[in-house]
PDB file of C-alpha atoms in Angstrom:
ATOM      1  CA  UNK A   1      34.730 -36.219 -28.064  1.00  0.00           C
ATOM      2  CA  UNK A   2      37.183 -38.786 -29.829  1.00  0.00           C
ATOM      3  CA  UNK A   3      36.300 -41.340 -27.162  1.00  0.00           C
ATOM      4  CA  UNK A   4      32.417 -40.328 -27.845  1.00  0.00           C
ATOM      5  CA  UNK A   5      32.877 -41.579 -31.722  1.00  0.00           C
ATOM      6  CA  UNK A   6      34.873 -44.434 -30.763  1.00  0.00           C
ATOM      7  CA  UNK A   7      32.498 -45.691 -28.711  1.00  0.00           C
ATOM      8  CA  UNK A   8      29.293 -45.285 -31.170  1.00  0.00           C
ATOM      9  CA  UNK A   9      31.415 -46.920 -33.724  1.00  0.00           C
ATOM     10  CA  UNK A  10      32.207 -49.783 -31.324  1.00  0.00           C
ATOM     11  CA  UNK A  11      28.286 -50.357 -30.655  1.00  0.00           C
ATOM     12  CA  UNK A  12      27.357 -50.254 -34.154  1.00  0.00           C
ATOM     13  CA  UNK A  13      30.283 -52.713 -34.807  1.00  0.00           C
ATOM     14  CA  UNK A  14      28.697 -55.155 -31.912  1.00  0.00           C
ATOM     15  CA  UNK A  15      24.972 -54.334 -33.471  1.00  0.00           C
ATOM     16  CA  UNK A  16      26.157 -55.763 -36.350  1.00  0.00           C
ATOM     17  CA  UNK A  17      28.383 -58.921 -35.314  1.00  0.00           C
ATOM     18  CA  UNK A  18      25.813 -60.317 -32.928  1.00  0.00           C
ATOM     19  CA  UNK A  19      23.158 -60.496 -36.192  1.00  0.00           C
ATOM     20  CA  UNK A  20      25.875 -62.222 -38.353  1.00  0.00           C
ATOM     21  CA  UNK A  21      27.714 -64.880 -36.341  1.00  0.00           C
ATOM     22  CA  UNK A  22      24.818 -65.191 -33.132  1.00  0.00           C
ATOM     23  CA  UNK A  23      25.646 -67.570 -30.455  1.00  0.00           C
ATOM     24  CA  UNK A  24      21.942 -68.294 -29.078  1.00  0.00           C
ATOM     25  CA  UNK A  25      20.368 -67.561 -32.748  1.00  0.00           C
ATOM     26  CA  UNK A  26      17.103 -67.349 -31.472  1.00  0.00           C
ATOM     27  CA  UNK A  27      18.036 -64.026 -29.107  1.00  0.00           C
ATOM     28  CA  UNK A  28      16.416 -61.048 -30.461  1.00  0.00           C
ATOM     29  CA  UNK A  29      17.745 -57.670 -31.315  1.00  0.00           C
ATOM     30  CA  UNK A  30      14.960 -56.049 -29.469  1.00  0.00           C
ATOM     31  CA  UNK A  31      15.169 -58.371 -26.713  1.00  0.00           C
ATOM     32  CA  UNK A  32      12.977 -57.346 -23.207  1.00  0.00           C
ATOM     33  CA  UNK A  33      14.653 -54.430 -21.459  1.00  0.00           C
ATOM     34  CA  UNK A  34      16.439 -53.406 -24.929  1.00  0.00           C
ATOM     35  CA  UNK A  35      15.297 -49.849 -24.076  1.00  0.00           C
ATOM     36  CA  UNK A  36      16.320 -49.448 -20.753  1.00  0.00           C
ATOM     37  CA  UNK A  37      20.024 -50.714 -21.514  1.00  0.00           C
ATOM     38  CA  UNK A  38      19.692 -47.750 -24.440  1.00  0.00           C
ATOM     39  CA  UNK A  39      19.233 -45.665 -21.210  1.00  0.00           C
ATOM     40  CA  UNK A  40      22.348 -46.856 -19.717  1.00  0.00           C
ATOM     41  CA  UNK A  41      24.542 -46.393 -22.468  1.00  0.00           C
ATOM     42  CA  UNK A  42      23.856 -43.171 -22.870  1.00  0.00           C
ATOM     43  CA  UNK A  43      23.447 -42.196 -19.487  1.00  0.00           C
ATOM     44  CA  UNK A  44      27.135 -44.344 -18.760  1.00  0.00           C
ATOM     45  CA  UNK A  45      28.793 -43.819 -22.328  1.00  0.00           C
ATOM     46  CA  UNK A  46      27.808 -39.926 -22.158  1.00  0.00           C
ATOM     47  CA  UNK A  47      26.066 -38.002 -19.637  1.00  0.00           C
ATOM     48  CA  UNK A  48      27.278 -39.425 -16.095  1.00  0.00           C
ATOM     49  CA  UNK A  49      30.986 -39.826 -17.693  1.00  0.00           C
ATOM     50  CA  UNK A  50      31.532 -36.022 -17.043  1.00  0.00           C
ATOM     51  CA  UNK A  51      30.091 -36.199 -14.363  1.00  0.00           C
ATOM     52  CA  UNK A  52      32.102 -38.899 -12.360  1.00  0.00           C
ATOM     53  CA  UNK A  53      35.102 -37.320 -14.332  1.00  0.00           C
ATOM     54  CA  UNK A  54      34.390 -34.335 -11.941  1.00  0.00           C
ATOM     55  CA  UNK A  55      34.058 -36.703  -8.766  1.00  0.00           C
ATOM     56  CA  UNK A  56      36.775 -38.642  -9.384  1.00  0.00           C
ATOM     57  CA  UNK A  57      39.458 -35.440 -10.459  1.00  0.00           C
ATOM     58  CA  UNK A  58      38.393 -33.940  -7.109  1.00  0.00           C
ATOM     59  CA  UNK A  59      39.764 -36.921  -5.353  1.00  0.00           C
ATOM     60  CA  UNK A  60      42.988 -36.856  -7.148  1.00  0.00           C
ATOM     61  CA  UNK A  61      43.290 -33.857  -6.388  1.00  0.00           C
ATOM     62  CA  UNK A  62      42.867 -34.365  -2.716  1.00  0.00           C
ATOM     63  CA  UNK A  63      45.003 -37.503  -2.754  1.00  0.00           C
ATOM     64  CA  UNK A  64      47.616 -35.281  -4.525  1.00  0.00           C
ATOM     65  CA  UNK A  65      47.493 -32.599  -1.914  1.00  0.00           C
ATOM     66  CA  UNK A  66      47.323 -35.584   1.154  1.00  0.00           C
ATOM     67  CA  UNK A  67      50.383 -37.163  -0.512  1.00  0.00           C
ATOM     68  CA  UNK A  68      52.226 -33.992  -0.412  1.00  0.00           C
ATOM     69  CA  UNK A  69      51.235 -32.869   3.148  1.00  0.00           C
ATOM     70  CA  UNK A  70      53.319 -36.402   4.065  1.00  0.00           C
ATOM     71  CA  UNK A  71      56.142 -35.493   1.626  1.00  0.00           C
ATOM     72  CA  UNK A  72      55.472 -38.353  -0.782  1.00  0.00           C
ATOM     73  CA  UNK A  73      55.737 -37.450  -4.599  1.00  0.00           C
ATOM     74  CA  UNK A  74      54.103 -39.143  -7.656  1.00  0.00           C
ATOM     75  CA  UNK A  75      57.523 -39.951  -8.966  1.00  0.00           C
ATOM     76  CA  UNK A  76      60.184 -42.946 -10.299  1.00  0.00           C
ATOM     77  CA  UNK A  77      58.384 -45.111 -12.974  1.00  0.00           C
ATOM     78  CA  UNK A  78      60.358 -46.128 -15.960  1.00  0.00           C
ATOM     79  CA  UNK A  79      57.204 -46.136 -17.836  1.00  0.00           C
ATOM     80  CA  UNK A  80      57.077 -43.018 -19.247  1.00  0.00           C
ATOM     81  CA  UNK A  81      60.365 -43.312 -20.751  1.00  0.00           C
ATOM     82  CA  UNK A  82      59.127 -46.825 -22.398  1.00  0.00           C
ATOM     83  CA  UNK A  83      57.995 -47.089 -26.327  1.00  0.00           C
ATOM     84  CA  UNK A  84      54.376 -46.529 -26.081  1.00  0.00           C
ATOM     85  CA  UNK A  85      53.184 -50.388 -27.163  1.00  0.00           C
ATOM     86  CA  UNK A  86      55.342 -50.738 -23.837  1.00  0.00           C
ATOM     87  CA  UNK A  87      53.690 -47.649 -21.996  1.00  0.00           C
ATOM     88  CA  UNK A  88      50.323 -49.566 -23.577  1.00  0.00           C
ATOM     89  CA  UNK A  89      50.932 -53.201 -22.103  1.00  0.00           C
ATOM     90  CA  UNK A  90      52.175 -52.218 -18.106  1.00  0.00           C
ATOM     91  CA  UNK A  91      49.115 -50.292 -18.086  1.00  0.00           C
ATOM     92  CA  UNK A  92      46.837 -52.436 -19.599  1.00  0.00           C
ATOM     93  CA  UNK A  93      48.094 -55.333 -17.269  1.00  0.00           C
ATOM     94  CA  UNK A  94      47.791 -53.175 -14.818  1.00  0.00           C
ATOM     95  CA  UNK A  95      44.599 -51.713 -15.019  1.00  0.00           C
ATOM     96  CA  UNK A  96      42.959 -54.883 -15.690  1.00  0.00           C
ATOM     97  CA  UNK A  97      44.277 -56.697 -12.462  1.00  0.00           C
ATOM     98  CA  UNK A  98      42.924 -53.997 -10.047  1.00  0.00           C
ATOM     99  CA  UNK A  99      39.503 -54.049 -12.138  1.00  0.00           C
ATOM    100  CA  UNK A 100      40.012 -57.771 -10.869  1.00  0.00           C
ATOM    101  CA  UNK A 101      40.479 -56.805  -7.615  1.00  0.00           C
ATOM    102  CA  UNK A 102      37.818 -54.247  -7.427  1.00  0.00           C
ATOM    103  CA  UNK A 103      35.309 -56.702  -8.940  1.00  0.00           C
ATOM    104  CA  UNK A 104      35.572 -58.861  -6.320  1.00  0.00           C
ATOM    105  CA  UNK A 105      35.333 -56.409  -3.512  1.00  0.00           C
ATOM    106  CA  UNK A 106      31.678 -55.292  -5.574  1.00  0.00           C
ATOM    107  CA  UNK A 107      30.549 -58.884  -4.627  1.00  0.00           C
ATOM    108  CA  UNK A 108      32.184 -58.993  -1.406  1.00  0.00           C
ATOM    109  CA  UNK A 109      31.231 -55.932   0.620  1.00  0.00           C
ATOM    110  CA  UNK A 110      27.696 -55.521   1.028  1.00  0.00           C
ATOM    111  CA  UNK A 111      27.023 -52.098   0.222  1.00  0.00           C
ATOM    112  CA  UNK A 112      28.905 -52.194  -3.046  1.00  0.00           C
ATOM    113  CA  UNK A 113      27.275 -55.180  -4.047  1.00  0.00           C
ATOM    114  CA  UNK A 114      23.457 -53.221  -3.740  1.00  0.00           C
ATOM    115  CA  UNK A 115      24.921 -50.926  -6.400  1.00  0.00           C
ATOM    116  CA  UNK A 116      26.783 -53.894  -8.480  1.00  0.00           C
ATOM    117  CA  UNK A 117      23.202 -55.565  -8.409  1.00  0.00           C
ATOM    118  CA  UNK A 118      21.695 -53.559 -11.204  1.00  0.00           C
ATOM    119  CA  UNK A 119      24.372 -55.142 -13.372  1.00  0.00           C
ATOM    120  CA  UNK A 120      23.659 -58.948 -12.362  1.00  0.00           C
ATOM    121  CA  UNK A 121      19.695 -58.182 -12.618  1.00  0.00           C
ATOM    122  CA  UNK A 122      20.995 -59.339 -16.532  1.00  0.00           C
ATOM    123  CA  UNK A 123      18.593 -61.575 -17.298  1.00  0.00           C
ATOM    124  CA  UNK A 124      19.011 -61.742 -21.650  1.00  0.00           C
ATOM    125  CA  UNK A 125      23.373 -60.964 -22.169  1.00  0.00           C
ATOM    126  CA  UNK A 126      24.288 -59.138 -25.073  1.00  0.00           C
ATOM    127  CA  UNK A 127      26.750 -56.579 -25.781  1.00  0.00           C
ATOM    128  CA  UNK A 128      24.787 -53.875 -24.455  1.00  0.00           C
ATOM    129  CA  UNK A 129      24.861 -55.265 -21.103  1.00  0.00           C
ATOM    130  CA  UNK A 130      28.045 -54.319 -20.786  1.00  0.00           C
ATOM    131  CA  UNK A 131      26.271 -50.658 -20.326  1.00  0.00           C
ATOM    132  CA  UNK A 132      23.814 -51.768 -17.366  1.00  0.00           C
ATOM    133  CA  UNK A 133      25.778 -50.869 -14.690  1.00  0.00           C
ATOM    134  CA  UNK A 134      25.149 -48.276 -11.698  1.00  0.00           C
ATOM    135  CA  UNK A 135      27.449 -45.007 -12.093  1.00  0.00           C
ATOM    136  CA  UNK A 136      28.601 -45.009  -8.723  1.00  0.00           C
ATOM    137  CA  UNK A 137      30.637 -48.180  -9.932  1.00  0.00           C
ATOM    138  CA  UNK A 138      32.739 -45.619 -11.831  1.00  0.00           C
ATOM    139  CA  UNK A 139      33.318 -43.725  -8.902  1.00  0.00           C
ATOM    140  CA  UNK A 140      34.179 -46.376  -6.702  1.00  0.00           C
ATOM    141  CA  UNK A 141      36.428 -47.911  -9.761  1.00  0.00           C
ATOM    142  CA  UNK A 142      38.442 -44.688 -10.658  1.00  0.00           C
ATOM    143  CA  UNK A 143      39.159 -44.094  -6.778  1.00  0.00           C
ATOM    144  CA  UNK A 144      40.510 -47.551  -6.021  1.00  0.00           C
ATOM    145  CA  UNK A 145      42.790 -46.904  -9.431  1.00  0.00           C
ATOM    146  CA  UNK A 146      43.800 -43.806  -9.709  1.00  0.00           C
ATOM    147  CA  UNK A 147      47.327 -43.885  -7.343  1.00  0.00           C
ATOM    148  CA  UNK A 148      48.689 -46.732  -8.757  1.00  0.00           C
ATOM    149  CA  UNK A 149      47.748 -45.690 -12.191  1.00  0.00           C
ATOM    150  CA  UNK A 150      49.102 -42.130 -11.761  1.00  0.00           C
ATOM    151  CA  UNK A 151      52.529 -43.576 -10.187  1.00  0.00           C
ATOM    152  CA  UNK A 152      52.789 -45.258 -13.483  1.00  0.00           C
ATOM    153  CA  UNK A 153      52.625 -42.161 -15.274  1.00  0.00           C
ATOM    154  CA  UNK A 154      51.589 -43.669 -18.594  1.00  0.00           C
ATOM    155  CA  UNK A 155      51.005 -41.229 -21.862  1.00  0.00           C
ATOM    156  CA  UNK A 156      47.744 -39.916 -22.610  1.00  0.00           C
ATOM    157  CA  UNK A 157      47.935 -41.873 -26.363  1.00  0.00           C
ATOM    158  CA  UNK A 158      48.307 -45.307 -23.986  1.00  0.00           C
ATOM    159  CA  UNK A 159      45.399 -43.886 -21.648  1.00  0.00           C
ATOM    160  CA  UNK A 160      43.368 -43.443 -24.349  1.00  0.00           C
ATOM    161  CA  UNK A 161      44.057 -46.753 -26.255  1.00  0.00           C
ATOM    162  CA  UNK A 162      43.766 -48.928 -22.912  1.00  0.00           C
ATOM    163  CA  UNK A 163      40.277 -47.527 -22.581  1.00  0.00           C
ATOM    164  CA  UNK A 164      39.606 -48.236 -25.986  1.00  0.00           C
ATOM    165  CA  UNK A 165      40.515 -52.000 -25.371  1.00  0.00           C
ATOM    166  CA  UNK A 166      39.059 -52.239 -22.051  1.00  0.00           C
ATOM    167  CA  UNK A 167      35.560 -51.003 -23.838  1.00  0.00           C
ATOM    168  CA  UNK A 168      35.881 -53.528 -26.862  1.00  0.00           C
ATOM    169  CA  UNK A 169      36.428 -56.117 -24.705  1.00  0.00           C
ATOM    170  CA  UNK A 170      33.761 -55.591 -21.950  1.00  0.00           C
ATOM    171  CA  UNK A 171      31.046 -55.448 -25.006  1.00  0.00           C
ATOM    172  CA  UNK A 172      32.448 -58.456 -26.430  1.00  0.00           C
ATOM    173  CA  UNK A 173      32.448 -60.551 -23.035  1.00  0.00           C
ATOM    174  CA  UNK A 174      28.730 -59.560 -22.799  1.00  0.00           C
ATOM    175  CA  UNK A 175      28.064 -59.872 -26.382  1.00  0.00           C
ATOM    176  CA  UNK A 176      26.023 -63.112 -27.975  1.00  0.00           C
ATOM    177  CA  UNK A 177      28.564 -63.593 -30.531  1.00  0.00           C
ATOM    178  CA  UNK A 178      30.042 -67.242 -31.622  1.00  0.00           C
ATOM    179  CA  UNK A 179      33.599 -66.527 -31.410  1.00  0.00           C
ATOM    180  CA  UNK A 180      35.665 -69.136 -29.130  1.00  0.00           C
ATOM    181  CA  UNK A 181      39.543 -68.310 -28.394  1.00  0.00           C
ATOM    182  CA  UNK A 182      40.638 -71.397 -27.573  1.00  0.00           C
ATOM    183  CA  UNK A 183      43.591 -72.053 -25.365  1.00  0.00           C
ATOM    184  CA  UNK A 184      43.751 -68.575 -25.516  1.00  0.00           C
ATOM    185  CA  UNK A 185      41.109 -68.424 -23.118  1.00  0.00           C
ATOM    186  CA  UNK A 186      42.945 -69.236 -20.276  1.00  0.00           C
ATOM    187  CA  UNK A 187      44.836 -65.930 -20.667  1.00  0.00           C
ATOM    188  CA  UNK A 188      41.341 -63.592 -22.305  1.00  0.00           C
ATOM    189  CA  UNK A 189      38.391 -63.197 -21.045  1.00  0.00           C
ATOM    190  CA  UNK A 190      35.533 -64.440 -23.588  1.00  0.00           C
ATOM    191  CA  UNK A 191      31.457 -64.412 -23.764  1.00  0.00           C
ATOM    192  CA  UNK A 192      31.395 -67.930 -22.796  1.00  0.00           C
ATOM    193  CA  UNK A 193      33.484 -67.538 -19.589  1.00  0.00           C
ATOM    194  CA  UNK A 194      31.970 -64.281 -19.052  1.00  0.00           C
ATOM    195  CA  UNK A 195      28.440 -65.705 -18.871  1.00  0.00           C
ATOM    196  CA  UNK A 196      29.180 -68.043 -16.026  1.00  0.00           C
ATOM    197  CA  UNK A 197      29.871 -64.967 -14.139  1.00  0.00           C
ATOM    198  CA  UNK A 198      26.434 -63.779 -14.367  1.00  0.00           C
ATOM    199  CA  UNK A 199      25.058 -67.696 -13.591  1.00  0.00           C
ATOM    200  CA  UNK A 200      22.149 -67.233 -11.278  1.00  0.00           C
ATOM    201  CA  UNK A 201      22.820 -70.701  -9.203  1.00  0.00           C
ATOM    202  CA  UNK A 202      25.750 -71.195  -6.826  1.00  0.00           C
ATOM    203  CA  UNK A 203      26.977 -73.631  -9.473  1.00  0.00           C
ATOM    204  CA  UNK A 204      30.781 -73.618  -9.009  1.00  0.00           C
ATOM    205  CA  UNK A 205      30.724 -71.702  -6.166  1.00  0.00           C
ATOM    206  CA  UNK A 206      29.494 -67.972  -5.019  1.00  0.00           C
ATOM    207  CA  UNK A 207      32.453 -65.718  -6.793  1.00  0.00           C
ATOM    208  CA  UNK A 208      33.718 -66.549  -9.732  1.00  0.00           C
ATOM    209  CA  UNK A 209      35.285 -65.255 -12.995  1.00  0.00           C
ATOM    210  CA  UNK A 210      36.143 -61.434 -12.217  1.00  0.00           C
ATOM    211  CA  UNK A 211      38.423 -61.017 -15.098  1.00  0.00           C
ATOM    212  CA  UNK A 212      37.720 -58.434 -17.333  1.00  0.00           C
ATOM    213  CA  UNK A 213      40.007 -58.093 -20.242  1.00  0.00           C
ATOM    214  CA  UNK A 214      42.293 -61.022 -18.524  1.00  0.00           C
ATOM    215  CA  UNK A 215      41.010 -64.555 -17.128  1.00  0.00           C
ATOM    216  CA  UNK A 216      44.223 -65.167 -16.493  1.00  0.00           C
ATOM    217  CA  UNK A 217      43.752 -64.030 -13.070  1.00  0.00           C
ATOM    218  CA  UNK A 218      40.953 -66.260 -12.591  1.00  0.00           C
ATOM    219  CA  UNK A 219      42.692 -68.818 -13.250  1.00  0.00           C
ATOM    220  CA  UNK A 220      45.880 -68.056 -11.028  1.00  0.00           C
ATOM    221  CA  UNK A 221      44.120 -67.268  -8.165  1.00  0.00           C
ATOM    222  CA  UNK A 222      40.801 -69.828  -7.970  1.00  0.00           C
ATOM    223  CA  UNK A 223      38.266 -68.291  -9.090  1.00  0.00           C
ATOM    224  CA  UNK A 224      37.970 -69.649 -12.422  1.00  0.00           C
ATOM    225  CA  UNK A 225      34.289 -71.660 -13.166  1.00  0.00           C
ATOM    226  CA  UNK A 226      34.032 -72.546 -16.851  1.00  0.00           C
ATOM    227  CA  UNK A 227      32.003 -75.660 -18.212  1.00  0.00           C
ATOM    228  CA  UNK A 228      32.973 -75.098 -21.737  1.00  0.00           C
ATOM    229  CA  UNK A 229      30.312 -77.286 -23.132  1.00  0.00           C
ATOM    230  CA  UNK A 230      27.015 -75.776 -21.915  1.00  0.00           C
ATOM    231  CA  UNK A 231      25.511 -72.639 -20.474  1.00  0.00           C
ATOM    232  CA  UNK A 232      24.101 -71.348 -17.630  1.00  0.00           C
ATOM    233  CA  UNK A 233      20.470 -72.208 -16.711  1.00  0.00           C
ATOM    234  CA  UNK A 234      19.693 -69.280 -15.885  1.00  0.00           C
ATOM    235  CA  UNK A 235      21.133 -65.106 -15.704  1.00  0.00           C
ATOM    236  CA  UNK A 236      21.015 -63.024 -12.930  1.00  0.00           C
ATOM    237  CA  UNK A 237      21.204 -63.368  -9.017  1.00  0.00           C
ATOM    238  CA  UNK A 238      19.143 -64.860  -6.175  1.00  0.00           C
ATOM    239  CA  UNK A 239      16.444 -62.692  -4.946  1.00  0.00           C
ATOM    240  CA  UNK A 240      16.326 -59.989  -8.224  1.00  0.00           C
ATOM    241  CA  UNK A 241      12.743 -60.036  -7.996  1.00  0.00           C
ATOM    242  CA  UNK A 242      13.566 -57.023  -5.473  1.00  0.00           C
ATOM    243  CA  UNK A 243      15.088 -54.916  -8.340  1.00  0.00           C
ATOM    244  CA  UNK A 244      12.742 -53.009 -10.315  1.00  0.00           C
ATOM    245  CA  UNK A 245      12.787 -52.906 -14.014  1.00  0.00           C
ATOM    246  CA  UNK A 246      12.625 -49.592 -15.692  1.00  0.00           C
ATOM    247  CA  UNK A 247      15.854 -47.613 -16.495  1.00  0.00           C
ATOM    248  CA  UNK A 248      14.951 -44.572 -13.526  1.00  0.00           C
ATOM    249  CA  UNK A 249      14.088 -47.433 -11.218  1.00  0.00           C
ATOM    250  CA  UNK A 250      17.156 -49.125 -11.230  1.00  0.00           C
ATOM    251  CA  UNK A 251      19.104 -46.152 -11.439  1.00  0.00           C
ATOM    252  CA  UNK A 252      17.485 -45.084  -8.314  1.00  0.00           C
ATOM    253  CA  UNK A 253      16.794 -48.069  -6.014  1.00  0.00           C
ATOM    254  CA  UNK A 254      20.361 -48.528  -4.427  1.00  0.00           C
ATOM    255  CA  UNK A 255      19.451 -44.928  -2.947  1.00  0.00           C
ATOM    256  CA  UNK A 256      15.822 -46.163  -1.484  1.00  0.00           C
ATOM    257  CA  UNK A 257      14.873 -47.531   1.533  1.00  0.00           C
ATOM    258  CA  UNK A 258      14.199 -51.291  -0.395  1.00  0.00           C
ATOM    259  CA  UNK A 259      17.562 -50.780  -1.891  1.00  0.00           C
ATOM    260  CA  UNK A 260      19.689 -50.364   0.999  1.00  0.00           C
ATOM    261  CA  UNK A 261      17.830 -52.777   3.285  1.00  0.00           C
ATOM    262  CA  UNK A 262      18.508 -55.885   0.454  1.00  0.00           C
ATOM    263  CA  UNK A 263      19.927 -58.781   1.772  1.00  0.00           C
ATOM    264  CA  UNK A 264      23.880 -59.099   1.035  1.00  0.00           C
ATOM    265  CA  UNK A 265      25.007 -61.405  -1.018  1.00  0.00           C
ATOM    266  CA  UNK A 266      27.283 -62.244  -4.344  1.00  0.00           C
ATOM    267  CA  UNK A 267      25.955 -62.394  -7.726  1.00  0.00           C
ATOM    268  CA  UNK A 268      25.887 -66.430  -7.570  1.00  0.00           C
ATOM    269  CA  UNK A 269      24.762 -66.525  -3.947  1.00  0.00           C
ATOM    270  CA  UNK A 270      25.248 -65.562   0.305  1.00  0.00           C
ATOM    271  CA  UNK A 271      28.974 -64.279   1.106  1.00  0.00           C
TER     272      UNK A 271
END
């Protein structure tokens, strides 16, 4: 439940931000689709949380078992041993750089990218947005993490404050807020970097700026795009007209016929 108030705090914080120091001032509060993205906070930021909580302990619990049929054990990290600020930062960094990785593998492989569509079908970015995303996402993202996170053995207090971070920062990225970080943002991600991600054109090329908490990543391994002085033309990716665009529609189209016959692609164009 302490993550539950944390994160209604954290919206009401962004709520109130985005009306005091706007980036595109002319963006309303109630924007088109305001609703719908209600739907998927609640729906990610409550409901399906317990539910892919469920999926996802089942597989740790099966990797658990598989590692121990081959006589592997969870076991020689220094971490846990570490202050927790310490415990806090090697999980953070790490955390954030398989996010990277499985970011790009949502654009990459074509039946993760029908799910990862409902996310680029952003047409107005706010913080919100951060919330329109397709719950098996979760699933997929917690199963790709979970061994090297468990090897690292972290505390629960650094657990908890990682996902605390990771949330602040993925509404802020998404969030129309005026805030700039300077040559810091060639180590942080930021709105204005983040918004080039969800660039409809092919501008820069197809896959670009995964980073979530980081850019650095971006940056080290090419796939940095970033024209500081102007914004995209337009959100979302080529061909959305396919996605529908009420909340139970989106939710369910990966799972239809029209869903999982889409043409493959990345956010910003063809693989």
């Amino acid at each position: 439940m302490s993550y539950l108030y944390w994160l209604v705090g954290i919206s009401l914080a962004f709520v109130l931000f985005e009306r005091l120091i706007p980036w595109r001032k002319q963006q309303r509060l109630l924007r088109p689709g305001w609703l719908r993205d209600v739907g998927f906070l609640a729906l990610n930021g409550n409901f399906f949380s317990f539910l892919t909580a469920g999926i996802t302990g089942v597989i740790a619990v099966g990797g658990i078992k598989a590692l121990q049929l081959l006589g592997l054990q969870l076991e020689g990290s220094p971490v846990p041993k570490w202050p927790i600020f310490g415990q806090f930062l090697a999980l953070l960094v790490l955390a954030d750089f398989l996010q990277w990785c499985i970011h790009n593998l949502l654009h990459r492989v074509p039946w993760l990218w029908t799910f990862h569509k409902v996310h680029h079908s952003i047409t107005t970015m706010d913080w919100i947005g951060n919330w329109r995303f397709h719950w098996v996402e979760v699933v997929v993202y917690k199963s790709l993490q979970w061994l090297p996170l468990a090897w690292l053995n972290a505390s629960p207090e650094a657990m908890f404050a990682v996902a605390v971070v990771t949330t602040v920062w993925g509404d802020f990225n998404h969030a129309n807020l005026d805030v700039g970080l300077g040559p810091l943002g060639y180590v942080l991600n930021s709105p204005r970097m983040h918004l080039w991600h969800h660039d409809q054109s092919s501008e820069g090329g197809v896959a670009k700026n995964f980073g979530v908490v980081f850019s650095l990543w971006d940056f080290l391994f090419g796939t940095a795009y970033w024209p500081r002085k102007r914004s995209p033309d337009q959100l979302g990716y080529p061909g959305m007209e396919e996605m529908p665009e009420t909340f139970p529609g989106q939710v369910l189209w990966p799972f239809t016929s029209r869903g999982r016959t889409a043409r493959p692609g990345t956010a910003d164009g063809t693989i």
